[in-house]
Each structure stands twice: as C-alpha cells, then as structure tokens.
Coordinates of C-alpha atoms in Angstrom, one line a residue:
M1 CA 0.0 -0.2 0.1
A2 CA 3.2 2.4 -0.2
L3 CA 2.9 2.7 -3.9
V4 CA -0.5 3.3 -3.4
S5 CA -0.2 6.4 -0.6
A6 CA 2.6 7.5 -2.7
F7 CA 0.9 8.0 -6.0
L8 CA -2.3 9.9 -3.6
E9 CA -0.6 12.1 -2.4
R10 CA 1.2 13.2 -5.2
Q11 CA -2.1 14.3 -6.6
G12 CA -2.2 17.4 -4.8
E13 CA -4.7 18.5 -2.6
R14 CA -7.0 16.1 -3.6
F15 CA -6.2 13.6 -1.7
R16 CA -5.3 13.3 2.0
V17 CA -3.9 9.9 2.9
H18 CA -3.7 7.8 6.0
T19 CA -2.3 4.9 5.8
E20 CA -2.3 1.5 8.0
T21 CA -0.7 -1.4 7.4
D22 CA -2.6 -3.4 10.3
P23 CA -6.3 -3.4 10.2
H24 CA -7.1 -3.7 14.1
A25 CA -5.2 -0.2 13.7
A26 CA -7.2 0.6 11.1
L27 CA -10.1 -0.2 12.9
S28 CA -8.6 1.5 15.8
T29 CA -8.4 4.6 13.6
I30 CA -11.1 4.8 11.5
R31 CA -12.8 4.8 15.0
D32 CA -11.6 7.4 16.2
D33 CA -13.6 10.7 16.5
E34 CA -10.3 13.0 16.1
T35 CA -10.2 12.0 12.3
D36 CA -12.7 11.8 10.0
F37 CA -12.1 9.3 6.6
D38 CA -14.4 10.1 3.2
C39 CA -12.9 6.8 1.7
I40 CA -11.6 3.5 2.6
V41 CA -9.0 1.8 0.2
S42 CA -8.0 -1.6 2.0
D43 CA -6.1 -5.1 -0.5
Y44 CA -8.0 -8.2 0.5
D45 CA -4.4 -9.7 2.4
M46 CA -3.9 -8.9 5.4
P47 CA -2.5 -10.0 8.1
E48 CA -5.1 -11.6 10.8
M49 CA -8.0 -10.3 9.3
D50 CA -8.7 -10.1 5.2
G51 CA -10.3 -6.8 3.6
L52 CA -14.0 -8.2 3.5
E53 CA -14.0 -9.1 7.3
L54 CA -12.8 -5.4 7.9
L55 CA -15.8 -4.1 5.7
E56 CA -17.9 -5.8 7.9
Q57 CA -16.3 -4.0 10.7
I58 CA -16.3 -0.8 9.0
R59 CA -20.4 -1.3 7.3
G60 CA -21.3 -2.0 11.2
D61 CA -20.4 1.3 11.7
D62 CA -21.0 3.1 8.7
P63 CA -22.9 1.5 6.2
D64 CA -22.4 4.3 3.9
L65 CA -18.4 4.8 4.0
P66 CA -17.1 4.7 0.4
F67 CA -14.4 1.0 0.8
I68 CA -12.4 0.1 -2.5
L69 CA -11.2 -2.9 -2.2
F70 CA -7.9 -2.5 -4.0
T71 CA -6.0 -6.4 -4.2
G72 CA -4.2 -8.0 -6.2
H73 CA -5.6 -11.8 -5.1
G74 CA -8.6 -10.9 -6.4
S75 CA -10.7 -13.9 -7.8
E76 CA -14.4 -13.9 -9.5
E77 CA -15.1 -15.4 -5.7
I78 CA -13.7 -12.5 -4.1
A79 CA -15.1 -10.1 -6.4
S80 CA -18.8 -11.6 -6.0
E81 CA -18.3 -11.5 -2.0
A82 CA -17.1 -7.9 -2.0
I83 CA -20.2 -6.5 -4.2
T84 CA -22.5 -8.5 -1.6
A85 CA -20.5 -7.2 1.1
G86 CA -21.2 -3.6 0.1
V87 CA -18.2 -2.5 -1.5
T88 CA -18.5 0.6 -2.9
E89 CA -16.2 -0.1 -5.6
Y90 CA -13.6 -3.8 -6.5
L91 CA -10.1 -3.3 -8.4
Q92 CA -7.9 -5.8 -9.5
K93 CA -4.1 -4.7 -9.3
G94 CA -2.4 -4.6 -12.1
G95 CA 1.2 -3.8 -13.9
G96 CA 1.7 0.1 -15.0
S97 CA 1.3 3.0 -13.1
E98 CA -2.6 3.3 -14.6
Q99 CA -4.4 1.1 -12.4
Y100 CA -3.6 3.9 -9.6
T101 CA -4.8 7.2 -12.0
V102 CA -8.2 4.0 -12.0
L103 CA -7.6 4.2 -8.2
A104 CA -7.4 8.2 -7.5
N105 CA -10.2 9.0 -10.5
R106 CA -12.8 5.7 -8.5
V107 CA -11.9 7.5 -5.3
E108 CA -13.1 10.8 -6.5
Q109 CA -16.4 9.9 -7.6
A110 CA -17.0 7.4 -4.8
V111 CA -16.2 10.8 -2.5
E112 CA -18.5 12.7 -4.1
R113 CA -21.4 10.5 -4.3
Y114 CA -20.9 10.7 -0.6
W115 CA -21.4 13.8 0.4

C-alpha cells in the first residue's frame, strides 16, 4: 500500500492519505472521533483479517462510507463476495501506473457520491 499512498499523495490537495498496515489499527483509527475519513482503500490480503472482514466491521459502524477493495489477490469469488458485502468499488491491481490513476478517479467519484 506504500505505492498507493505515494501516488495518491502526489495528486495534490485532492487527497489526504492516512496509511495503516494493520487492520485492527486501521479500525481503531477509523473509529477515533478525532479523524474523519471520506473513503477507505483496502487490500484483501492482510494479517489476521482480510479486506472483506474489515469491510464488514466498517459497514457495522458506517454503512455508507465508501470502501474500495484494491487487491492483487482477487478472483471472481472474492469480487462476488465483495459486491454482496457492499463494497463501493472492487479493483484488481495490475501492472503499470495507470492502475493508480484509475484508483484515484474511483476514489474521487466515490467521495463525490458520498457527499
């Protein structure tokens, strides 16, 4: 996720990025009243909790918060589960920097719909 963060931060003032690599720390940060988030970008494959489990936890707190699953470990089964679970967007990582441009556009569109 370091490359994702770096790319989004280079987009200028459009994005303020907060990165967590531990899903439990991410949940604590998201639930902390001191920081507001407009969108969550998560990988699927994480320690102790996968991206769909994280989505379920977040949906329990905020059913409308945009959540983008951006993963290199995707499959049709995971995509189907993600859509059923209420993911805002499902994107598979690929080669090249254009994937980050697509991600940035999807984040922006999801946030615009959210607000």
